[in-house]
Short mmCIF file of C-alpha atoms in Angstrom, two decimals:
data_model
loop_
_atom_site.label_atom_id
_atom_site.label_comp_id
_atom_site.label_asym_id
_atom_site.label_seq_id
_atom_site.Cartn_x
_atom_site.Cartn_y
_atom_site.Cartn_z
CA MET A 5 0.00 0.00 0.00
CA SER A 6 1.36 3.43 -0.89
CA ALA A 7 1.74 6.27 1.56
CA PRO A 8 -0.91 9.00 1.46
CA MET A 9 0.05 12.11 -0.51
CA SER A 10 0.56 15.40 1.23
CA ASP A 11 -1.77 18.24 0.24
CA ASN A 12 1.10 19.88 -1.68
CA ALA A 13 1.96 16.67 -3.55
CA ALA A 14 -1.72 16.09 -4.38
CA GLY A 15 -1.95 19.65 -5.74
CA GLU A 16 1.16 19.13 -7.88
CA ALA A 17 -0.21 15.83 -9.21
CA ALA A 18 -3.51 17.49 -10.14
CA GLY A 19 -1.55 20.16 -12.03
CA LEU A 20 0.16 17.44 -14.07
CA ALA A 21 -2.99 16.41 -15.91
CA LEU A 22 -2.47 15.93 -19.63
CA GLU A 23 -5.13 18.51 -20.48
CA THR A 24 -3.19 21.24 -18.64
CA ASP A 25 0.21 20.37 -20.14
CA LEU A 26 1.36 23.02 -22.62
CA GLY A 27 3.53 20.56 -24.55
CA TRP A 28 0.62 18.16 -25.04
CA ALA A 29 -1.71 20.96 -26.17
CA ILE A 30 0.81 22.40 -28.61
CA ARG A 31 1.55 18.95 -30.03
CA MET A 32 -2.12 18.08 -30.51
CA VAL A 33 -3.00 21.41 -32.13
CA SER A 34 0.17 21.41 -34.24
CA SER A 35 -0.48 17.88 -35.52
CA ALA A 36 -4.09 18.62 -36.38
CA PHE A 37 -3.26 21.95 -37.99
CA SER A 38 -0.41 20.40 -39.95
CA ARG A 39 -2.73 17.77 -41.43
CA LEU A 40 -5.37 20.35 -42.34
CA ALA A 41 -2.92 22.94 -43.64
CA THR A 42 -0.95 20.41 -45.70
CA ALA A 43 -4.11 19.44 -47.55
CA SER A 44 -5.09 23.10 -48.01
CA VAL A 45 -1.75 24.14 -49.54
CA ALA A 46 -1.03 20.95 -51.48
CA ASP A 47 -1.59 22.74 -54.82
CA LEU A 48 1.24 25.19 -54.19
CA PRO A 49 4.74 24.29 -55.37
CA GLY A 50 6.56 24.03 -52.05
CA GLY A 51 3.40 23.48 -50.00
CA ALA A 52 3.26 25.09 -46.56
CA ARG A 53 6.61 26.83 -46.93
CA ALA A 54 5.47 28.43 -50.18
CA TYR A 55 2.27 29.57 -48.48
CA LEU A 56 4.27 31.33 -45.76
CA ILE A 57 6.38 33.03 -48.41
CA LEU A 58 3.31 34.25 -50.30
CA VAL A 59 1.72 35.53 -47.08
CA ALA A 60 4.93 37.35 -46.14
CA LEU A 61 4.97 39.01 -49.58
CA ALA A 62 1.30 39.99 -49.61
CA ASP A 63 1.68 43.20 -47.64
CA GLY A 64 4.14 46.01 -47.60
CA GLU A 65 7.42 46.80 -49.27
CA PRO A 66 9.00 43.94 -51.26
CA PRO A 67 11.64 42.40 -48.99
CA SER A 68 15.09 41.27 -49.98
CA GLN A 69 15.61 37.52 -50.16
CA LEU A 70 17.61 37.69 -46.93
CA ALA A 71 14.88 39.62 -45.09
CA LEU A 72 12.27 37.19 -46.42
CA ALA A 73 14.31 34.19 -45.22
CA ARG A 74 14.45 35.70 -41.75
CA ALA A 75 10.75 36.59 -41.73
CA VAL A 76 9.64 33.04 -42.54
CA SER A 77 12.50 31.36 -40.62
CA LEU A 78 13.92 29.50 -43.61
CA ASP A 79 17.52 28.83 -44.54
CA ARG A 80 18.57 31.14 -47.39
CA THR A 81 19.51 28.20 -49.61
CA VAL A 82 16.15 26.49 -49.07
CA LEU A 83 14.41 29.81 -49.76
CA THR A 84 16.28 30.21 -53.05
CA TYR A 85 15.06 26.82 -54.29
CA LEU A 86 11.49 27.60 -53.21
CA LEU A 87 11.61 30.99 -54.93
CA ASP A 88 12.90 29.32 -58.10
CA ASP A 89 9.84 27.02 -58.08
CA LEU A 90 7.45 29.85 -57.28
CA GLU A 91 8.97 31.96 -60.03
CA ASP A 92 8.66 29.07 -62.51
CA HIS A 93 4.93 28.99 -61.68
CA GLU A 94 4.75 32.81 -62.05
CA LEU A 95 3.68 33.29 -58.43
CA VAL A 96 6.62 35.54 -57.53
CA SER A 97 9.23 37.56 -59.34
CA ARG A 98 12.63 38.87 -58.31
CA ARG A 99 14.32 42.12 -59.23
CA PRO A 100 17.42 43.98 -58.13
CA ASP A 101 16.83 46.06 -55.01
CA PRO A 102 17.00 49.73 -56.08
CA ARG A 103 18.73 50.59 -52.76
CA ASP A 104 21.33 47.82 -53.09
CA ARG A 105 21.87 46.34 -56.54
CA ARG A 106 23.64 43.31 -55.00
CA ALA A 107 20.42 42.32 -53.22
CA ARG A 108 17.25 40.95 -54.84
CA GLN A 109 13.72 41.97 -53.89
CA VAL A 110 10.95 39.40 -54.04
CA LEU A 111 7.53 40.44 -55.32
CA LEU A 112 4.18 38.70 -55.35
CA THR A 113 2.73 38.57 -58.87
CA ASP A 114 -0.95 38.99 -59.72
CA THR A 115 -1.10 35.23 -60.32
CA GLY A 116 0.52 34.68 -56.92
CA ARG A 117 -1.98 36.98 -55.25
CA THR A 118 -4.88 35.07 -56.85
CA ARG A 119 -3.46 31.69 -55.80
CA LEU A 120 -2.84 32.99 -52.29
CA SER A 121 -6.46 34.10 -52.05
CA GLU A 122 -7.66 30.64 -53.17
CA VAL A 123 -5.42 28.87 -50.68
CA ARG A 124 -6.44 31.23 -47.87
CA GLN A 125 -10.09 30.30 -48.47
CA LYS A 126 -9.27 26.59 -48.18
CA LEU A 127 -7.16 27.21 -45.11
CA ALA A 128 -9.84 29.36 -43.47
CA ALA A 129 -12.33 26.51 -43.83
CA ALA A 130 -9.81 24.07 -42.30
CA GLU A 131 -9.08 26.48 -39.43
CA ALA A 132 -12.80 26.92 -38.79
CA ASP A 133 -13.12 23.15 -38.40
CA LEU A 134 -10.21 23.05 -35.96
CA LEU A 135 -11.46 26.02 -33.93
CA MET A 136 -15.18 25.16 -34.02
CA ASP A 137 -15.41 25.01 -30.21
CA LEU A 138 -14.30 28.65 -29.85
CA ASP A 139 -16.55 31.67 -30.20
CA GLU A 140 -15.31 34.65 -32.21
CA HIS A 141 -13.80 36.42 -29.18
CA ASP A 142 -11.89 33.31 -28.04
CA ASN A 143 -10.74 32.67 -31.62
CA LEU A 144 -9.31 36.17 -31.93
CA GLN A 145 -7.76 36.00 -28.47
CA LEU A 146 -6.13 32.65 -29.23
CA ARG A 147 -4.65 34.00 -32.46
CA ALA A 148 -3.35 37.14 -30.73
CA LEU A 149 -1.76 35.17 -27.88
CA LEU A 150 -0.20 32.61 -30.23
CA ALA A 151 1.19 35.42 -32.39
CA ARG A 152 2.85 36.95 -29.31
CA VAL A 153 4.36 33.60 -28.30
CA ALA A 154 5.47 32.97 -31.89
CA ARG A 155 7.22 36.36 -32.05
CA THR A 156 9.03 35.59 -28.80
CA ALA A 157 10.04 32.17 -30.13
CA GLN A 158 11.24 33.72 -33.39
CA ASP A 159 13.17 36.44 -31.53
CA ASN A 160 14.81 33.80 -29.32
CA SER A 161 15.64 31.68 -32.36
CA THR A 162 17.14 34.65 -34.17
CA ALA A 163 19.13 35.63 -31.08
CA SER A 164 20.54 32.11 -30.71
CA ASP A 165 21.46 32.06 -34.43
CA VAL A 166 23.48 35.25 -33.90
CA ASP A 167 25.21 33.76 -30.85
CA CYS A 168 26.54 30.80 -32.87
#
């Protein structure tokens, strides 16, 4: 027979439930989202990585390839191959950066913008299925909180890359 647990030990054990474990929750959501997102972006050359590139290009000033690689957390070499594929499918174009002719800016083409819109619709439907138990307020709050955590994770990743 085991010894009775102290109140503190019982409280710690209750806090160790699978449903309250951050790692478990992230893994479950990540796995489900990965399955849904992979199917939604399957038509893009480069799949999910290409989707992130197109999203990053959709707003604002055209970034350099280096800035784009940092923004989507991809190795520059991997990014170059993805951009080659996206350019072959006329989804992006590259041009010399007018501020630094050694650098290349990446631009989203009209075809790329149309494909991005189509993929976003598929992805929105998949996300709605995944988040069906959340009301609109909770959905927005979850996205805002995850974006904050993602930025912190990206900042920490970038900082550790500089330290190496």
